[in-house]
């Protein structure tokens, strides 16, 4: 307890609070730029931490991380472009709300949910790090395969009601994920003689192409801006924030469920916030009294996505600080800073250097609190810019930012061409009802599923029935049952509806003379 109090006092200084505030602000605007991820933000900041004390450097990195994950919601809501991969699910209802003139309400809901998620994640990290870390260790290749399969059952909720089109989109995404060097065997696949494709299709490139370019083409074809003029907010911005705050806390089950999902998935190395937000969104839709409204501007979808992906920021630190395993790509940079200062993850980090560790954890809690004023003011500013800018200025500006962001990922024009190609194909796929979300989900989970399956099969090469290794322990069996249950709950309502219609037709035929 004394160590925790000392850690709190070490960050409650003018220098410490200014560092956190500056980090959150910088991370927010970096995360709001398509193509600039939280990992890139931390990588850019890393050299500046060399001159800082260990605690101040970690505070700056943690604040930028928190701000960047939240910042992705801005463009997800305002221009249907996930600023970071973890904001994919935010586009599903955030952008429809913006198109209805409720953009600031969506931003306010996302901000409040992000603050709550960030604080919950920090609380989990402070209280439950060791036991949660032990839970993460039991996830082997077979378990990761079933986690990926469980994620792939989300395609029905991401495909505008058509399971067949959702499955087709998921298959396209999984096929795209196989391009490049195999993650296990090392052989090259589907590169068509182009060395630039050996690294595969970068997820951010696909995100920008599939989400942004179709929207830009649609804007140009219809001669409209990204958002309609929403007029003056009823009661002003403060009233909108109060309404959204009441709505968020009036449905605590959605908030609690999303935070728990975020924490559980966050401690699994490699899962990441993109999977977290999609799973939380699907569960919010599944348990909603009005699931048909999801994808059409239901604020509960925004709340589920943003609360879960901000829990992930602190939640992914559990395997990092206890086992030295980065739970998400940005965590690898934080691990490098720890090692640079001679700090090794494990029990000693919480005992011998407990003030530093707890100070770092608490600073992320303060960063989450700073999201509220910084996010609401920044959201109002960005919303005004997007709404007031004529589309003939806004459209080329968005196009330029997306092209520069794509090029900046790997300094490759090939990525730009891939982004434009995927965007053009994505536009025509959208016309026939195949949405971008199932394709992206297939890309994310395809790699995880392939790794888990191939590693499991290699380990079972001497077994009489190799595939039984996939269900060789209680955890993998539980996950497999959850997959079956998820598929059943997806298909059952449609089957019952069809059965009801057929029964009604039969009754009508019997009653007709």
XYZ file of C-alpha atoms in Angstrom:
513
model
C 0.000 0.000 0.000
C 2.864 2.366 0.844
C 4.411 1.575 -2.522
C 1.157 2.426 -4.308
C 0.841 5.743 -2.437
C 4.438 6.630 -3.230
C 3.800 5.842 -6.896
C 0.725 8.073 -6.887
C 2.662 10.973 -5.390
C 5.444 10.522 -7.969
C 3.063 11.222 -10.856
C 0.993 13.955 -9.147
C 3.563 16.593 -10.040
C 3.304 19.392 -12.583
C 5.884 17.688 -14.778
C 4.100 14.349 -14.573
C 0.621 15.699 -15.329
C 1.884 17.843 -18.227
C 3.646 14.778 -19.669
C 0.433 12.746 -19.510
C -1.688 15.566 -20.982
C 0.749 16.162 -23.839
C 0.973 12.418 -24.549
C -2.799 11.977 -24.660
C -3.219 14.981 -26.974
C -0.457 13.860 -29.340
C -1.741 10.275 -29.367
C -5.297 11.395 -30.044
C -4.415 13.347 -33.171
C -1.984 10.689 -34.418
C -4.598 7.967 -33.918
C -7.149 10.051 -35.805
C -4.979 10.046 -38.947
C -5.678 6.997 -41.155
C -2.556 4.873 -41.530
C -0.803 6.146 -38.408
C -1.256 3.444 -35.787
C -0.564 3.413 -32.051
C 2.562 1.354 -32.774
C 3.869 4.023 -35.140
C 3.066 6.758 -32.616
C 5.086 4.985 -29.918
C 7.934 4.276 -32.342
C 8.158 7.971 -33.267
C 8.110 8.996 -29.593
C 10.680 6.400 -28.507
C 13.868 8.436 -29.209
C 12.515 11.344 -27.131
C 12.222 9.088 -24.061
C 15.980 8.448 -23.999
C 16.547 11.763 -22.209
C 13.708 11.199 -19.722
C 13.698 9.342 -16.444
C 12.357 5.767 -16.661
C 9.029 6.732 -15.072
C 8.518 9.849 -17.185
C 9.370 7.940 -20.376
C 6.896 5.181 -19.548
C 4.243 7.754 -18.601
C 4.645 9.464 -21.978
C 4.439 6.174 -23.874
C 1.395 4.996 -21.915
C -0.420 8.307 -22.481
C 0.285 8.295 -26.226
C -0.865 4.666 -26.425
C -4.142 5.467 -24.643
C -4.748 8.567 -26.747
C -3.965 6.858 -30.069
C -6.364 3.944 -29.480
C -9.119 6.395 -28.587
C -8.234 8.782 -31.437
C -9.086 6.129 -34.005
C -12.762 6.649 -33.118
C -12.767 10.198 -34.533
C -12.313 9.283 -38.176
C -14.266 6.040 -37.685
C -17.309 8.130 -36.741
C -16.806 11.185 -38.940
C -15.581 9.738 -42.259
C -16.124 5.963 -41.872
C -12.377 5.392 -41.649
C -10.924 3.431 -38.699
C -7.998 5.562 -37.552
C -6.574 2.437 -35.895
C -7.500 -1.248 -36.441
C -9.172 -1.377 -33.021
C -11.789 1.145 -34.232
C -13.202 -1.074 -36.987
C -16.375 -1.884 -35.061
C -16.891 1.794 -34.184
C -17.613 2.537 -37.857
C -20.604 0.182 -37.929
C -22.877 2.488 -35.898
C -20.729 5.590 -35.409
C -20.783 6.630 -39.060
C -24.538 5.996 -39.514
C -25.103 8.211 -36.451
C -22.947 10.897 -38.072
C -24.910 10.621 -41.320
C -28.067 11.196 -39.265
C -26.635 14.442 -37.888
C -25.727 12.859 -34.515
C -21.952 12.909 -34.940
C -21.196 14.763 -31.717
C -23.450 12.413 -29.755
C -21.478 9.473 -31.159
C -18.184 11.194 -30.282
C -19.427 11.936 -26.755
C -20.556 8.327 -26.243
C -17.223 7.034 -27.587
C -15.328 9.386 -25.260
C -17.245 8.414 -22.127
C -17.018 4.706 -22.981
C -13.277 5.045 -23.634
C -12.713 6.749 -20.272
C -14.627 4.019 -18.455
C -12.834 1.281 -20.396
C -9.421 2.790 -19.707
C -10.073 3.073 -15.969
C -11.477 -0.466 -15.773
C -8.423 -1.815 -17.621
C -6.046 -0.071 -15.217
C -8.003 -1.406 -12.236
C -7.824 -4.957 -13.610
C -4.088 -4.545 -14.176
C -3.433 -3.303 -10.642
C -5.486 -5.980 -8.889
C -5.405 -9.070 -11.094
C -2.151 -9.050 -13.075
C -0.525 -12.255 -11.689
C -3.583 -14.572 -11.867
C -4.585 -13.239 -15.290
C -1.057 -13.777 -16.552
C -1.169 -17.415 -15.459
C -4.426 -17.767 -17.410
C -2.762 -16.414 -20.566
C -0.035 -19.086 -20.422
C -2.506 -21.939 -20.992
C -3.473 -20.617 -24.433
C -1.467 -22.800 -26.791
C -1.754 -23.185 -30.588
C -4.935 -25.304 -30.412
C -6.642 -22.776 -28.153
C -5.623 -19.892 -30.431
C -7.120 -21.781 -33.383
C -10.457 -22.049 -31.608
C -10.292 -18.406 -30.522
C -9.903 -17.481 -34.213
C -12.785 -19.781 -35.178
C -14.941 -18.172 -32.493
C -14.121 -14.787 -33.957
C -15.039 -15.946 -37.457
C -18.550 -16.757 -36.274
C -19.073 -12.981 -36.110
C -19.476 -12.751 -39.890
C -23.257 -13.061 -39.646
C -23.548 -9.933 -37.502
C -21.147 -8.003 -39.751
C -22.821 -8.832 -43.055
C -26.059 -6.835 -43.031
C -28.246 -9.869 -42.400
C -26.926 -12.128 -45.177
C -24.942 -15.035 -43.793
C -23.897 -16.216 -47.265
C -22.488 -12.821 -48.213
C -20.791 -12.581 -44.831
C -19.140 -15.979 -45.304
C -18.035 -14.970 -48.804
C -16.500 -11.773 -47.420
C -14.753 -13.719 -44.652
C -13.344 -16.190 -47.186
C -12.021 -13.310 -49.327
C -10.301 -11.887 -46.252
C -8.763 -15.226 -45.283
C -7.512 -15.668 -48.848
C -5.887 -12.213 -48.727
C -4.210 -13.142 -45.425
C -2.352 -16.008 -47.141
C -0.471 -13.675 -49.517
C 3.246 -13.480 -48.742
C 5.587 -15.647 -46.695
C 3.965 -18.411 -44.655
C 4.205 -17.640 -40.919
C 5.249 -21.228 -40.113
C 6.830 -22.946 -43.117
C 8.423 -19.872 -44.671
C 7.299 -20.617 -48.232
C 6.020 -17.775 -50.420
C 2.416 -17.843 -51.613
C 0.452 -15.861 -54.206
C 3.135 -13.197 -54.777
C 2.951 -13.554 -58.588
C 6.654 -12.903 -58.979
C 6.497 -9.601 -57.072
C 9.049 -9.468 -54.202
C 7.166 -6.517 -52.691
C 4.299 -8.903 -51.815
C 6.501 -11.198 -49.720
C 5.562 -9.227 -46.602
C 1.880 -9.806 -47.332
C -0.875 -7.203 -47.376
C -0.515 -4.865 -44.409
C -3.714 -4.760 -42.351
C -3.739 -0.950 -42.263
C -3.436 -0.853 -46.072
C -6.477 -3.124 -46.373
C -8.407 -1.108 -43.777
C -7.838 2.174 -45.588
C -8.600 0.664 -48.967
C -11.757 -1.202 -47.997
C -13.262 1.460 -45.741
C -12.082 4.800 -47.128
C -11.863 4.460 -50.913
C -15.442 3.140 -51.411
C -16.738 6.035 -49.322
C -14.702 8.558 -51.325
C -16.011 7.101 -54.589
C -19.557 7.294 -53.221
C -19.053 10.912 -52.110
C -17.682 11.862 -55.537
C -20.462 10.042 -57.395
C -23.227 11.658 -55.342
C -21.573 15.079 -55.004
C -22.033 15.159 -51.240
C -19.876 15.818 -48.205
C -18.856 13.265 -45.618
C -21.556 14.444 -43.197
C -24.756 16.460 -43.385
C -25.116 19.769 -41.589
C -26.374 18.655 -38.194
C -27.500 22.122 -37.192
C -27.241 23.365 -33.642
C -27.127 20.659 -31.020
C -30.259 20.482 -28.928
C -29.327 22.167 -25.646
C -25.725 22.634 -26.805
C -22.659 20.395 -26.625
C -22.863 20.104 -22.831
C -26.399 18.773 -23.042
C -25.345 16.190 -25.655
C -22.555 14.979 -23.373
C -24.981 14.719 -20.435
C -27.501 12.762 -22.528
C -24.868 10.334 -23.731
C -23.441 10.000 -20.222
C -26.870 9.064 -18.882
C -27.360 6.605 -21.755
C -23.972 4.934 -21.202
C -24.557 4.394 -17.483
C -28.242 3.536 -17.883
C -27.169 0.295 -19.565
C -24.410 -0.985 -17.281
C -24.686 -4.570 -18.532
C -23.462 -3.607 -22.006
C -20.598 -1.607 -20.498
C -19.572 -4.311 -18.006
C -19.843 -7.120 -20.578
C -17.739 -5.198 -23.107
C -15.070 -4.399 -20.509
C -14.857 -8.032 -19.399
C -14.594 -9.237 -23.004
C -11.879 -6.649 -23.620
C -9.887 -7.750 -20.574
C -10.128 -11.472 -21.316
C -9.040 -11.109 -24.945
C -6.371 -8.515 -24.087
C -4.352 -10.959 -22.013
C -4.107 -13.383 -24.950
C -0.923 -12.400 -26.820
C -1.598 -11.700 -30.484
C -5.361 -11.214 -30.249
C -5.275 -7.407 -30.096
C -7.842 -4.650 -29.881
C -9.206 -5.244 -33.383
C -10.549 -8.651 -32.341
C -11.650 -7.281 -28.962
C -13.912 -4.575 -30.363
C -15.487 -6.911 -32.928
C -16.327 -9.551 -30.327
C -17.735 -6.951 -27.906
C -19.828 -5.408 -30.691
C -21.201 -8.801 -31.687
C -22.187 -9.630 -28.110
C -23.849 -6.232 -27.653
C -25.883 -6.901 -30.773
C -26.664 -10.476 -29.783
C -28.058 -9.505 -26.354
C -29.794 -6.311 -27.488
C -33.584 -6.044 -27.392
C -33.380 -4.390 -30.830
C -30.570 -6.136 -32.752
C -31.952 -4.947 -36.103
C -30.993 -1.350 -35.217
C -27.293 -2.232 -35.043
C -25.470 -1.002 -38.113
C -28.063 1.752 -38.531
C -26.935 4.156 -35.824
C -27.365 2.372 -32.456
C -25.147 4.125 -29.923
C -24.797 0.899 -27.904
C -22.592 -0.469 -30.692
C -20.229 2.511 -30.324
C -20.158 2.071 -26.545
C -19.349 -1.649 -26.791
C -16.542 -1.131 -29.295
C -14.856 1.815 -27.582
C -15.088 0.552 -24.005
C -13.619 -2.834 -24.950
C -10.719 -1.558 -27.063
C -9.643 0.916 -24.363
C -9.684 -1.819 -21.722
C -7.207 -3.541 -24.033
C -4.581 -0.797 -23.574
C -3.930 -1.621 -19.925
C -5.165 -5.210 -20.240
C -2.495 -6.124 -22.778
C 0.119 -5.029 -20.213
C -0.719 -8.063 -18.072
C 1.366 -10.597 -20.061
C 3.970 -7.896 -20.778
C 4.713 -6.872 -17.187
C 4.403 -10.357 -15.691
C 5.749 -12.669 -18.407
C 7.619 -10.361 -20.790
C 5.215 -11.294 -23.618
C 3.792 -8.293 -25.520
C 0.026 -8.634 -25.631
C -0.221 -6.286 -28.642
C 2.281 -4.772 -31.127
C 2.639 -1.409 -29.282
C 3.574 -3.298 -26.124
C 6.768 -4.510 -27.804
C 8.047 -0.920 -27.845
C 7.229 -0.484 -24.156
C 9.076 -3.766 -23.476
C 12.098 -2.311 -25.270
C 12.023 0.769 -23.024
C 11.847 -1.405 -19.917
C 14.826 -3.496 -21.034
C 16.751 -0.361 -22.033
C 16.480 0.854 -18.430
C 17.525 -2.545 -17.064
C 14.018 -3.539 -15.968
C 12.988 -7.126 -16.622
C 9.330 -8.218 -16.540
C 8.342 -10.585 -13.784
C 7.742 -10.597 -10.047
C 10.738 -8.324 -9.391
C 9.091 -5.588 -11.432
C 6.284 -5.431 -8.840
C 8.500 -5.853 -5.763
C 11.949 -4.326 -6.262
C 10.783 -1.567 -8.624
C 7.155 -1.430 -7.489
C 7.037 2.375 -7.331
C 8.049 2.647 -10.978
C 5.684 -0.108 -12.135
C 2.696 1.118 -10.165
C 3.451 4.690 -11.203
C 3.349 3.631 -14.844
C 0.051 1.782 -14.339
C -1.555 4.674 -12.449
C -0.396 7.150 -15.102
C -2.490 5.238 -17.654
C -5.485 5.749 -15.368
C -4.848 9.507 -15.393
C -4.416 9.340 -19.177
C -7.874 7.764 -19.410
C -9.324 10.605 -17.308
C -7.648 13.205 -19.540
C -9.419 11.653 -22.539
C -12.640 13.308 -21.371
C -11.714 17.016 -21.685
C -9.208 16.535 -24.515
C -11.512 14.246 -26.481
C -14.637 16.372 -26.143
C -12.855 19.569 -27.167
C -10.912 17.870 -29.955
C -14.020 16.064 -31.172
C -15.987 19.301 -31.381
C -13.179 20.938 -33.377
C -12.702 18.060 -35.830
C -16.471 17.664 -36.247
C -16.823 21.316 -37.222
C -13.985 21.035 -39.736
C -15.475 17.952 -41.404
C -19.018 19.372 -41.523
C -18.125 22.885 -42.682
C -15.536 21.956 -45.317
C -17.054 21.752 -48.852
C -16.844 18.244 -50.279
C -14.707 19.390 -53.241
C -12.032 20.384 -50.692
C -12.708 17.612 -48.178
C -12.625 14.731 -50.668
C -9.134 15.408 -52.104
C -7.859 16.247 -48.604
C -9.007 12.871 -47.236
C -7.592 11.141 -50.324
C -4.219 12.839 -49.848
C -4.046 11.929 -46.144
C -4.945 8.290 -46.844
C -2.341 7.995 -49.622
C 0.366 9.591 -47.459
C -0.605 7.431 -44.472
C -0.488 4.285 -46.593
C 2.887 5.185 -48.076
C 4.309 6.032 -44.641
C 3.680 2.504 -43.339
C 6.579 0.923 -45.258
C 7.669 3.707 -47.653
C 6.223 1.610 -50.452
C 4.231 2.711 -53.494
C 3.153 -0.927 -53.845
C 1.108 -0.480 -50.665
C -0.561 2.572 -52.222
C -1.474 0.630 -55.376
C -2.791 -2.287 -53.271
C -4.858 0.140 -51.195
C -6.392 1.712 -54.307
C -7.052 -1.693 -55.894
C -8.695 -3.087 -52.749
C -10.750 0.086 -52.433
C -12.028 -0.116 -55.995
C -12.896 -3.803 -55.615
C -14.450 -3.051 -52.218
C -16.718 -0.427 -53.777
C -18.153 -2.913 -56.283
C -18.437 -5.608 -53.585
C -20.414 -3.166 -51.465
C -22.821 -2.612 -54.352
C -23.703 -6.325 -54.305
C -24.030 -6.409 -50.515
C -20.613 -7.741 -49.439
C -19.403 -5.416 -46.693
C -15.801 -4.564 -45.795
C -16.072 -5.727 -42.172
C -16.230 -9.520 -42.844
C -13.281 -9.203 -45.264
C -11.163 -7.426 -42.662
C -12.224 -9.919 -39.993
C -11.099 -12.763 -42.254
C -7.711 -11.075 -42.743
C -7.187 -10.573 -39.002
C -8.254 -14.026 -37.882
C -6.976 -15.951 -40.904
C -3.355 -15.581 -39.776
C -4.186 -16.538 -36.168
C -6.185 -19.589 -37.292
C -3.472 -20.727 -39.713
C -0.714 -20.441 -37.119
C -2.705 -22.272 -34.480
C -3.800 -25.071 -36.824
C -0.403 -25.666 -38.458
C 1.478 -25.617 -35.142
C -1.032 -28.036 -33.628
C -0.792 -30.410 -36.594
C 3.019 -30.312 -36.504
C 2.969 -31.204 -32.806
C 0.533 -34.057 -33.528
C 2.425 -35.532 -36.483
C 3.112 -38.765 -34.565
C -0.436 -39.093 -33.207
C -2.687 -41.772 -34.737
C -5.442 -39.176 -35.319
C -3.666 -35.786 -35.521
C -6.770 -33.581 -35.586
C -7.806 -34.830 -32.137
C -4.964 -32.677 -30.769
C -7.265 -29.703 -31.418
C -9.578 -30.928 -28.636
C -7.036 -32.623 -26.390
C -7.544 -30.513 -23.255
C -10.530 -29.052 -21.364
C -9.939 -25.451 -22.468
C -9.856 -26.288 -26.172
C -13.020 -28.396 -25.748
C -14.786 -25.478 -24.037
C -13.732 -23.121 -26.841
C -14.885 -25.609 -29.498
C -18.267 -25.873 -27.769
C -18.513 -22.064 -27.705
C -17.896 -22.039 -31.461
C -20.719 -24.535 -32.012
C -22.997 -22.588 -29.662
C -22.211 -19.301 -31.433
C -22.987 -20.817 -34.841
C -26.208 -22.335 -33.503
C -27.431 -19.068 -31.963
C -26.669 -17.329 -35.262
C -28.549 -19.818 -37.436
C -31.414 -20.711 -35.069
C -33.431 -17.441 -35.283
C -33.458 -17.582 -39.106
C -34.427 -21.255 -39.074
C -37.277 -20.622 -36.622
C -38.490 -17.678 -38.704
C -38.532 -19.775 -41.881
C -40.273 -22.627 -40.073
C -42.900 -20.202 -38.774
C -43.545 -18.840 -42.258
C -43.850 -22.344 -43.720
C -46.251 -23.374 -40.944
C -48.374 -20.269 -41.593
C -48.508 -21.050 -45.321
C -49.576 -24.632 -44.561
C -52.333 -23.402 -42.213
C -53.569 -20.922 -44.800
C -53.701 -23.653 -47.444
C -55.620 -25.945 -45.100
C -58.159 -23.210 -44.293
C -58.690 -22.147 -47.899
C -61.717 -23.884 -49.594
